[in-house]
Each structure stands twice: as C-alpha cells, then as structure tokens.
Coordinates of N, CA and C in Angstrom, one line a residue:
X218 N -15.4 28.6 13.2 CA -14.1 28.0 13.5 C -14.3 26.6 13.9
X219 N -15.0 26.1 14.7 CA -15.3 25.1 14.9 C -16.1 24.0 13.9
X220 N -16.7 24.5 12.6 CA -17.0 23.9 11.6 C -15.4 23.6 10.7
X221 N -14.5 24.9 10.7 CA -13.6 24.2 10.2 C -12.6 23.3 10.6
X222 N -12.9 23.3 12.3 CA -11.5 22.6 13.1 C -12.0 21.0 12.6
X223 N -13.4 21.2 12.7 CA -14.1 19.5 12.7 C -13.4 19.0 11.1
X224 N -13.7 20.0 10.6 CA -13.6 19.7 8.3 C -12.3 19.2 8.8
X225 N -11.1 19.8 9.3 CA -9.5 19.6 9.1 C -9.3 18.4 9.9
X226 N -10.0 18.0 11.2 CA -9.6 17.2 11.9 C -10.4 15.6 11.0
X227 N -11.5 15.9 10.3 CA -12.4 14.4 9.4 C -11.9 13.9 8.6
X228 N -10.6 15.0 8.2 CA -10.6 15.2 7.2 C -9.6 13.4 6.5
X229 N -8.9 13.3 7.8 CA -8.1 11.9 8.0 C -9.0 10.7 7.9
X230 N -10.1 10.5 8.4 CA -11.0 9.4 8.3 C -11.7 9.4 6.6
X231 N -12.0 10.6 6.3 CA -12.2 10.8 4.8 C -11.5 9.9 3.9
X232 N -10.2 10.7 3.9 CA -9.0 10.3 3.2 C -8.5 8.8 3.1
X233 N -8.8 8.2 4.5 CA -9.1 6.8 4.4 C -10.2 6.3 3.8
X234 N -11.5 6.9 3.9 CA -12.4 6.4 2.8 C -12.1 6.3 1.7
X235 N -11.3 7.4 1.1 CA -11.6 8.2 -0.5 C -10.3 6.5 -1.1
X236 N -9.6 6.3 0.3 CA -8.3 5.5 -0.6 C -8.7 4.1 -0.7
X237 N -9.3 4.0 0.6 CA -9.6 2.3 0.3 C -11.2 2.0 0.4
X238 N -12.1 2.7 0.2 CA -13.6 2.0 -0.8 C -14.0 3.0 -1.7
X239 N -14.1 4.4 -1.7 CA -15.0 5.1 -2.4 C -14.2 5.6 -3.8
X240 N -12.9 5.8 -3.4 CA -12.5 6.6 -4.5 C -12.4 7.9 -4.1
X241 N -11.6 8.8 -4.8 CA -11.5 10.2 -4.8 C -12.4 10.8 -5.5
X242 N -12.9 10.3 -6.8 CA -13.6 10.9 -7.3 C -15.2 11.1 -6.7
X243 N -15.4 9.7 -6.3 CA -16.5 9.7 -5.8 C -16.8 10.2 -4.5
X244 N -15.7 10.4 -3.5 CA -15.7 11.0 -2.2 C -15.9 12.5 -2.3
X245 N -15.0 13.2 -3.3 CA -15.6 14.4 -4.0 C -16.9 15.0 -4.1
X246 N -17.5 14.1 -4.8 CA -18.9 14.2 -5.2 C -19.7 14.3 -3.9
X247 N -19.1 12.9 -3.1 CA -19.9 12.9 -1.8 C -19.9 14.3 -0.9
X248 N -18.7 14.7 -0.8 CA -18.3 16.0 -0.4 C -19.1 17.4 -1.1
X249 N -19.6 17.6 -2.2 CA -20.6 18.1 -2.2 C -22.0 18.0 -2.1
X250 N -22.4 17.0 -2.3 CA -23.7 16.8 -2.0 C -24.0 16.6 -0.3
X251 N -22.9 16.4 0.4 CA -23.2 16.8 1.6 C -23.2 18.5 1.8
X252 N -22.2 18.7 1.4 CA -22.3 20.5 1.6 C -23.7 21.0 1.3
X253 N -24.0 20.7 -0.3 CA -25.5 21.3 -0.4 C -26.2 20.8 0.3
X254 N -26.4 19.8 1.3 CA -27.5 19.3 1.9 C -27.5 20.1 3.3
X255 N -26.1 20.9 3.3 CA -25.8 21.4 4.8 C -26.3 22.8 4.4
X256 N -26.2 23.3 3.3 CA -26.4 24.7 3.1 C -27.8 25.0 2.9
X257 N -28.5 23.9 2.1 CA -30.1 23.9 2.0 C -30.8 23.9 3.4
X258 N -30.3 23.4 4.3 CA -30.6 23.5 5.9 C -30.5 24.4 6.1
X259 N -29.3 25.0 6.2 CA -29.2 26.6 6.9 C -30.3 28.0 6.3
X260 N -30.0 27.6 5.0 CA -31.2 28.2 4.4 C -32.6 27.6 4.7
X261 N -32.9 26.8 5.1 CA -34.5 26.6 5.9 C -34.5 27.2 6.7
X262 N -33.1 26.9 7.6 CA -33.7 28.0 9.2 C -33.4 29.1 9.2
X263 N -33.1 29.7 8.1 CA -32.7 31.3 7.8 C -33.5 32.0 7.7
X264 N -34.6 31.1 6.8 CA -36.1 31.6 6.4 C -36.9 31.4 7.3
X265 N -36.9 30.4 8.1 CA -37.8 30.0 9.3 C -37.5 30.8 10.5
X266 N -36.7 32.0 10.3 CA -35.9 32.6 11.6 C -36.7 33.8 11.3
X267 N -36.4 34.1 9.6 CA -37.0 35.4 9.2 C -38.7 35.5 9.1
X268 N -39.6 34.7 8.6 CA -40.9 34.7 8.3 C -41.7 33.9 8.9
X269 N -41.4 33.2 10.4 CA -42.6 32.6 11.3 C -42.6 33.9 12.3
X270 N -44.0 34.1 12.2 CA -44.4 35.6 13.2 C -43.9 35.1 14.3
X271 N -43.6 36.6 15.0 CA -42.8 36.3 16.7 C -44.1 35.5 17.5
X272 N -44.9 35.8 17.1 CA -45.7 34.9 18.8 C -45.2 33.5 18.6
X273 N -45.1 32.6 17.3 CA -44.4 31.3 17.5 C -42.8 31.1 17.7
X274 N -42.6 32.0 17.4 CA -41.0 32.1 17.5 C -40.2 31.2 18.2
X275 N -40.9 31.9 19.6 CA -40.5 31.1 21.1 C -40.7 29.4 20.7
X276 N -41.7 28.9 20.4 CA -42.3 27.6 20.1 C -41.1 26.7 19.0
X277 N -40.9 28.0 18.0 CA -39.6 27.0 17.5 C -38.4 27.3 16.8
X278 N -38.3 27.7 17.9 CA -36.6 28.5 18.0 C -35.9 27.4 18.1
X279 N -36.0 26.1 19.3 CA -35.1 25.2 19.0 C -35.4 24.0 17.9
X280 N -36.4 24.1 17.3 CA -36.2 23.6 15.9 C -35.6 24.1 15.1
X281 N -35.2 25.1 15.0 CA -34.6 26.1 14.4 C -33.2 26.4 14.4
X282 N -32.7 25.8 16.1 CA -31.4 26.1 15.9 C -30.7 24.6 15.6
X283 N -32.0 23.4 15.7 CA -31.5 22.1 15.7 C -30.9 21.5 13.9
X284 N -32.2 22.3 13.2 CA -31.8 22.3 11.6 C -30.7 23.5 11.5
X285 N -30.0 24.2 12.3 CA -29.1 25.0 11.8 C -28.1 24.5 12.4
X286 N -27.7 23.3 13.3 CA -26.8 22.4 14.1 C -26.4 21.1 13.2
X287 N -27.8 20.7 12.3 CA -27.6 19.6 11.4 C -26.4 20.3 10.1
X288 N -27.5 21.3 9.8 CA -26.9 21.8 8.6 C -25.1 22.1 8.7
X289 N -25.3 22.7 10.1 CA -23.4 22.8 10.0 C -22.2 21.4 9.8
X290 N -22.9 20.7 10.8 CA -22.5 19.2 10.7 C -22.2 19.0 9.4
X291 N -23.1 19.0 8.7 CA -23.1 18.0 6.9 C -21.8 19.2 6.4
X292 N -21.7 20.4 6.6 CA -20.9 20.8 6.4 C -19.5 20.5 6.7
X293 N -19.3 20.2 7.8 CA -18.1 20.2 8.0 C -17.7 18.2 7.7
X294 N -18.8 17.9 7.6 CA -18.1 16.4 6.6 C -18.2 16.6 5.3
X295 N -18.7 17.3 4.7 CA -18.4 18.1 3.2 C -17.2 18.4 2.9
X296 N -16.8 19.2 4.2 CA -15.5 19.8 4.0 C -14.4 19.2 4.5
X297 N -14.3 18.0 5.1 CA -13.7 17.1 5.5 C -13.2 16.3 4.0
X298 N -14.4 15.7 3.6 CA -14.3 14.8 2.2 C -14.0 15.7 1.3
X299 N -14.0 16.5 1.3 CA -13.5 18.0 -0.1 C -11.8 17.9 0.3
X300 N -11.3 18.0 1.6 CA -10.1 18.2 1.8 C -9.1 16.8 1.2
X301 N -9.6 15.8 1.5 CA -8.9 14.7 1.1 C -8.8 14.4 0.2
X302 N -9.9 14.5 -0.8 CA -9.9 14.2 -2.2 C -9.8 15.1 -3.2
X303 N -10.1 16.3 -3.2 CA -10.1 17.0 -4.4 C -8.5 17.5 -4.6
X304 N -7.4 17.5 -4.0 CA -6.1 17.6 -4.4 C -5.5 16.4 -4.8
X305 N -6.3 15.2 -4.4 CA -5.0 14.1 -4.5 C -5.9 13.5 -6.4
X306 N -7.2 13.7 -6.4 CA -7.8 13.8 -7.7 C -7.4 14.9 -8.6
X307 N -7.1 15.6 -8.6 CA -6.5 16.8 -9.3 C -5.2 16.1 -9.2
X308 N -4.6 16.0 -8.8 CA -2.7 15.3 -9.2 C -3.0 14.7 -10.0
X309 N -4.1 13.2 -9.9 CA -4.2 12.2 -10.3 C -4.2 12.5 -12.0
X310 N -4.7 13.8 -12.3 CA -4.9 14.4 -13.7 C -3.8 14.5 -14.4
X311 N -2.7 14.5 -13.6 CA -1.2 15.3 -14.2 C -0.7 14.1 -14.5
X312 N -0.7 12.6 -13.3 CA 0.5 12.0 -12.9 C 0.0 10.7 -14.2
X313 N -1.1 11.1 -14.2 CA -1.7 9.2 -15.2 C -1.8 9.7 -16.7
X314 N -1.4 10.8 -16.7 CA -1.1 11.1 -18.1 C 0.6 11.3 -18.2
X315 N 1.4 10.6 -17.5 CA 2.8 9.9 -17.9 C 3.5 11.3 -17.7
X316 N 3.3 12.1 -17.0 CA 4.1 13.4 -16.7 C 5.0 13.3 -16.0
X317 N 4.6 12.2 -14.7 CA 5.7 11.9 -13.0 C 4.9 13.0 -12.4
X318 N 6.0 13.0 -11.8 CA 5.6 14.0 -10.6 C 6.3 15.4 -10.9
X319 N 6.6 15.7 -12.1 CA 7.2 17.0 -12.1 C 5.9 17.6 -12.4
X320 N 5.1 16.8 -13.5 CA 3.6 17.8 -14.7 C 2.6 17.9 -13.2
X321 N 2.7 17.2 -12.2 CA 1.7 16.6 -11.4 C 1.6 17.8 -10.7
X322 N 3.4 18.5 -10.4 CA 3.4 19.9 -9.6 C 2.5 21.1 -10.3
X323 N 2.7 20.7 -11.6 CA 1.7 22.3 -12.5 C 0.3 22.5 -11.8
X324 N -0.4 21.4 -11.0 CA -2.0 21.4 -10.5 C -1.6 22.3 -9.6
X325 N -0.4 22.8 -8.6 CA -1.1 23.1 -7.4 C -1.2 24.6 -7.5
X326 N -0.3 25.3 -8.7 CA -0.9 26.8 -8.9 C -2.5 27.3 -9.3
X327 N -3.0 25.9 -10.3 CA -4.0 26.2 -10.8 C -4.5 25.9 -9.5
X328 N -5.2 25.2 -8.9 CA -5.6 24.7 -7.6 C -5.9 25.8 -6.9
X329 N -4.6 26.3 -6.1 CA -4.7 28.0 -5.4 C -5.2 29.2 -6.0
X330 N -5.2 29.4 -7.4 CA -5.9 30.5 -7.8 C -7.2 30.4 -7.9
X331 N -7.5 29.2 -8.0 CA -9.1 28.6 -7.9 C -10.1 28.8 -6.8
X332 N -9.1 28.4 -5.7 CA -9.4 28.5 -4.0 C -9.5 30.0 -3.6
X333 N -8.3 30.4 -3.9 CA -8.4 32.0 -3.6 C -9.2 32.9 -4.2
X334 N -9.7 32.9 -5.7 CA -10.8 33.0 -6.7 C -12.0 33.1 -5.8
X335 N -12.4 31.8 -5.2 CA -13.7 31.7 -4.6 C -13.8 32.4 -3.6
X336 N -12.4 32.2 -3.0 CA -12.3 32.4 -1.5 C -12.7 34.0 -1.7
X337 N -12.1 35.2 -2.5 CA -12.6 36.5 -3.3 C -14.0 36.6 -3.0
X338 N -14.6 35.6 -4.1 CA -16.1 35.6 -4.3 C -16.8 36.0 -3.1
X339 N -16.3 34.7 -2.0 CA -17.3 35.1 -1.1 C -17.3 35.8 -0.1
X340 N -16.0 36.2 0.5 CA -15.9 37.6 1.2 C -16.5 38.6 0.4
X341 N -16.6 38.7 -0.8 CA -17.5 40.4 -1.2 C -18.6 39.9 -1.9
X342 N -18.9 39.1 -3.0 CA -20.7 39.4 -3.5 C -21.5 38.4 -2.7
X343 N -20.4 37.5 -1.4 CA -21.5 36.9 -0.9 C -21.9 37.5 0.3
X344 N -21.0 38.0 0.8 CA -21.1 38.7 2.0 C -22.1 40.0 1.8
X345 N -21.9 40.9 1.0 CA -22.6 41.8 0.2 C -23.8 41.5 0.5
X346 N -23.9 40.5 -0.1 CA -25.6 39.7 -0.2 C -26.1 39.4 1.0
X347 N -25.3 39.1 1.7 CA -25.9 38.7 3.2 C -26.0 39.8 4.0
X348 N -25.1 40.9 3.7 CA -25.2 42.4 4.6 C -26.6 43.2 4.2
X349 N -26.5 43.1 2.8 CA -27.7 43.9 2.3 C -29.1 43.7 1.9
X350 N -29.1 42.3 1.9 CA -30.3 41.5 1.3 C -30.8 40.3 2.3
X351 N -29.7 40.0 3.1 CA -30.2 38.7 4.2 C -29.3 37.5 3.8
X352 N -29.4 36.7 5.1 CA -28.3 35.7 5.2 C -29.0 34.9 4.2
X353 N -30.4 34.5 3.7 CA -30.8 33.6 2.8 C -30.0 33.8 1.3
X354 N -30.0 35.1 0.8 CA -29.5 35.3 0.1 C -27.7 34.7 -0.1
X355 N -27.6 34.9 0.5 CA -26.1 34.2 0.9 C -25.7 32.6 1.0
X356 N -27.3 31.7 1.3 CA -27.2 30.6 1.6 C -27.7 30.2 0.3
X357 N -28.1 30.5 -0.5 CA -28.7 30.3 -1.9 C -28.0 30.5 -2.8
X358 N -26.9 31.1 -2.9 CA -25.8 31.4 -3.7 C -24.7 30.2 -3.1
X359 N -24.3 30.1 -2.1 CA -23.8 28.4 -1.8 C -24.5 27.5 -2.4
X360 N -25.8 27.1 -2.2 CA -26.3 26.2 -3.1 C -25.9 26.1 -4.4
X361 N -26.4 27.3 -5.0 CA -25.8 27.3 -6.4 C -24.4 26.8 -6.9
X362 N -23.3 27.4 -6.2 CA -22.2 27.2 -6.3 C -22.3 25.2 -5.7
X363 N -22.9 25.1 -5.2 CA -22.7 23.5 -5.1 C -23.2 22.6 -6.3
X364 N -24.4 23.1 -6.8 CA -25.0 22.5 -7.6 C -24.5 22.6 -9.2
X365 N -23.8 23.9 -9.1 CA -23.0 24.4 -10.4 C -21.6 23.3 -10.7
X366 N -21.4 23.0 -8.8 CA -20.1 22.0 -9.2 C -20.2 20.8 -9.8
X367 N -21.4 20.0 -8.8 CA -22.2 19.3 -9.1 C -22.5 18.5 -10.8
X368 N -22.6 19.3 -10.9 CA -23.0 19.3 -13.1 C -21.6 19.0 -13.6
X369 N -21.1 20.3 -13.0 CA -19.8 20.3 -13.9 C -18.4 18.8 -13.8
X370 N -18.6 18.3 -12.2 CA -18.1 17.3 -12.2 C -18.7 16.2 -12.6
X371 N -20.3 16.1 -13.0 CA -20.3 15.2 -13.6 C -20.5 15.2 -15.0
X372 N -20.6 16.4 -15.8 CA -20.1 16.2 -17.2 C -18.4 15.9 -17.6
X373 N -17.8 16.5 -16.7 CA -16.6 16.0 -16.9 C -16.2 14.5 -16.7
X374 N -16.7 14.1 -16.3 CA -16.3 12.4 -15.6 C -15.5 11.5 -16.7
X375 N -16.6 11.5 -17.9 CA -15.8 10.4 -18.5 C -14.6 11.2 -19.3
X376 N -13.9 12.9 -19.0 CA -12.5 13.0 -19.5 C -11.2 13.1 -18.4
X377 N -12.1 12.6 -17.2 CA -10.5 12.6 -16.1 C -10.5 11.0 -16.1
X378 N -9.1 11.6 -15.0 CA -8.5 10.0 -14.5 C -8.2 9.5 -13.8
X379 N -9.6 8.5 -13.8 CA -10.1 8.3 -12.1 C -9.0 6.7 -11.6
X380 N -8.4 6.8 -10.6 CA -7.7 5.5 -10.4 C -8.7 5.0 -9.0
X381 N -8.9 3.5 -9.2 CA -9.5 2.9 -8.3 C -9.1 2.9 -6.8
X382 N -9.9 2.7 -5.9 CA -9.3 2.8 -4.7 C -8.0 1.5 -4.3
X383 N -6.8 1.6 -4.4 CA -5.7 1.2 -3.7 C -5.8 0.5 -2.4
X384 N -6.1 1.2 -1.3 CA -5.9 1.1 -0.1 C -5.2 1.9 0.3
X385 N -5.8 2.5 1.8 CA -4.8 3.7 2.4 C -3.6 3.8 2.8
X386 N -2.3 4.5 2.6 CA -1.2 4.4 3.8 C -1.3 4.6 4.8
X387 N -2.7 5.0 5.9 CA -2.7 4.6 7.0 C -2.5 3.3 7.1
X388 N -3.2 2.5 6.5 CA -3.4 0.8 6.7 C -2.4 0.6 6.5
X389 N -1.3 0.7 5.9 CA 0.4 0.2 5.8 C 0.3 0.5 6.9
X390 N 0.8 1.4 7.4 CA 1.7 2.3 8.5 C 0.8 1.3 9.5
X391 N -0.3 1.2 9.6 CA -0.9 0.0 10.9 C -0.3 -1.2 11.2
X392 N -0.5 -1.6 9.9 CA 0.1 -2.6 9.4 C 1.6 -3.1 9.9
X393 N 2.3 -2.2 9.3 CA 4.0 -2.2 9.8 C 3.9 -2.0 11.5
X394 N 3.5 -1.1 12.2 CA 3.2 -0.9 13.5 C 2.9 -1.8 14.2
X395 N 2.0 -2.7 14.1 CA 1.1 -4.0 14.5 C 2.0 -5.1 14.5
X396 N 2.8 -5.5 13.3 CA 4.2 -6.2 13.4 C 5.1 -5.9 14.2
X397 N 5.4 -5.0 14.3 CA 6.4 -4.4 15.2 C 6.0 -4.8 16.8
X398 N 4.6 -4.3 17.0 CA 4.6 -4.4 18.1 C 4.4 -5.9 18.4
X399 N 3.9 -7.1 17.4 CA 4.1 -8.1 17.8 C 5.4 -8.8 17.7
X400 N 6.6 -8.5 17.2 CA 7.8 -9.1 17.6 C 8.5 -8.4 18.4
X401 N 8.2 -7.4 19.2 CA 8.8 -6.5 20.4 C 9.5 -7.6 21.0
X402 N 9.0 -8.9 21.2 CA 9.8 -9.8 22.4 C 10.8 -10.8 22.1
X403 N 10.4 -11.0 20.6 CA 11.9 -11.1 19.9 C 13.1 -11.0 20.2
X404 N 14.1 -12.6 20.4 CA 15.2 -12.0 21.1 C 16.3 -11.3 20.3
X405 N 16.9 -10.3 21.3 CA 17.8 -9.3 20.8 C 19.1 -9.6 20.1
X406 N 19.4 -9.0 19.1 CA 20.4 -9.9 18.4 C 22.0 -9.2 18.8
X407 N 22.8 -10.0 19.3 CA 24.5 -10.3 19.9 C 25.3 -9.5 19.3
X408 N 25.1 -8.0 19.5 CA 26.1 -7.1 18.7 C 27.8 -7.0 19.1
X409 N 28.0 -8.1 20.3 CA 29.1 -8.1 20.9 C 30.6 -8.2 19.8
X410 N 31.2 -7.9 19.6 CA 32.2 -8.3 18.7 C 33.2 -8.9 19.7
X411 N 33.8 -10.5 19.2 CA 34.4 -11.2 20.5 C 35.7 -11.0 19.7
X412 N 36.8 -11.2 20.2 CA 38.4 -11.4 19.6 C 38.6 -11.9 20.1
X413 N 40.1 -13.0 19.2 CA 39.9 -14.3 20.0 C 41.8 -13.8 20.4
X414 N 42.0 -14.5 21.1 CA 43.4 -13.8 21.2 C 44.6 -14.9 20.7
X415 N 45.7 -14.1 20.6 CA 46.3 -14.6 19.5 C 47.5 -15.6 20.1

C-alpha cells in the first residue's frame, strides 16, 4: 500500500517532468526501466533470502532487506512515471490523428481492458507462481513483462505520435497564481454607482 500511495502521490512531479523536459513517451520508457530495475532487486533478495545458508543469514539480512527497500522505491517511481504518461500518450494516439477529442475517448476502453487483463494475470498465474514455486518465480515473470514492454515500445516508436514537451499546466496555474499574488495590493477599483440629482 505504501508503494502505491508513494506511485499516486509522484505521480504529480512525474507529470511535470513528462510535460515540460522528457516527454511522455520517453517518461514512459523511463517508467519501465525503473520498474525492471526495482523488480530485478527484489528478485536478488528473494534469492539471497532463499539460498545463503542460515548461519550467514543473520550477517545479511539487512543487506537484504536494504536491496529489497531500494527495489521497492524504483518501483514506486516507475509507477509514478507510468501514471502520468502512459494515458495522456495513449490520447495523444487518437487526438494527432485529427479525431478531437471525441476518437481520443475510444483509448480509454481499450486502456481499461488492458489494465484489468494484466491486473487478471497477476492475481492468478503470478500469484500461482509465487504460492507454489516461490516469490522469485513471481519476480521474474515481472521482469519479463517489463522487458516484453520494453521491445514492444520500442519497436513501435517510429508508428505513434509523439508531441514534444509543451510545458506543464502546473507552471500556468503558478504562473497565473504568482501574478495574482503580486498585484494583491493593487488599488481596489470604485464600484460605487454615484447619481447625480436632478
């Protein structure tokens, strides 16, 4: 829970990355290769948990839980930078091929059957795998699924439609804010209505 509170709460500083230097597409990307770098961790200390004989155990148990503290971390900025960019890149698919915003709505069914698809996956053959075979099993099948994305987004590359980074609407909204708060002292303007008499 706390890996996801961190993904939902980064997910805003991402989003300002993805808009004003990196791109969506490329924040994407970044978003998985952090993930696999968090899941390749977990699977180190899964295996390091499972196959260093007990008499060292004790000796490096907190190495062990330190690479499994890293590993979560990379995760939840994986999932941070996954949140911000891969829906507003996915629009980007509908809207720059002259649809508007009506063709732009067709992404978010495909989107959710995608999410909920996986989301399937891994409650049963991953979990499966991790009940019956061991949590490595489970952490190596993440990998895969990272690495499968990995390819796939970059064979696709040169047929989406990547728009450069803009700049974020946070930075408006600062922006407009920041003025505001520097003409607060601005004098007030004479709503009095006077009549003159007759």
């Amino acid at each position: 829970l706390a890996v996801i509170g961190c993904g939902y709460f980064l997910a805003v500083v991402a989003g300002v990355l993805a808009d004003a230097r990196l791109g969506r597409y490329n924040t994407y990307c970044l978003a998985l290769i952090l993930q696999l770098c968090g899941a390749v961790l977990l699977l180190s200390a899964s295996l390091c948990a499972k196959y260093i004989h007990r008499s060292e155990r004790h000796v490096t148990a907190t190495w062990i839980e330190a690479i499994a503290m890293v590993g979560l971390v990379l995760l939840a900025l994986g999932m941070a930078c996954s949140y911000s960019s891969a829906i507003p890149l996915g629009v980007d698919q509908y809207r720059m091929d002259g649809g508007g915003v009506s063709a732009a709505a067709g992404f978010f069914p495909r989107y959710y059957v995608s999410l909920n698809t996986g989301a399937l996956v891994s409650f049963t053959i991953v979990s499966y795998l991790e009940i019956s075979q061991g949590f490595e099993y489970g952490f190596i099948a993440s990998c895969l699924g990272f690495c499968l994305s990995l390819i796939c987004l970059r064979v696709a590359r040169n047929r989406l439609q990547l728009m450069p980074p803009l700049g974020s609407p946070l930075a408006t909204v600062w922006e407009v804010f920041r003025e505001a708060l520097h003409r607060r002292k601005a004098p007030a303007i004479d709503r009095t209505f006077h009549t003159s008499n007759p």
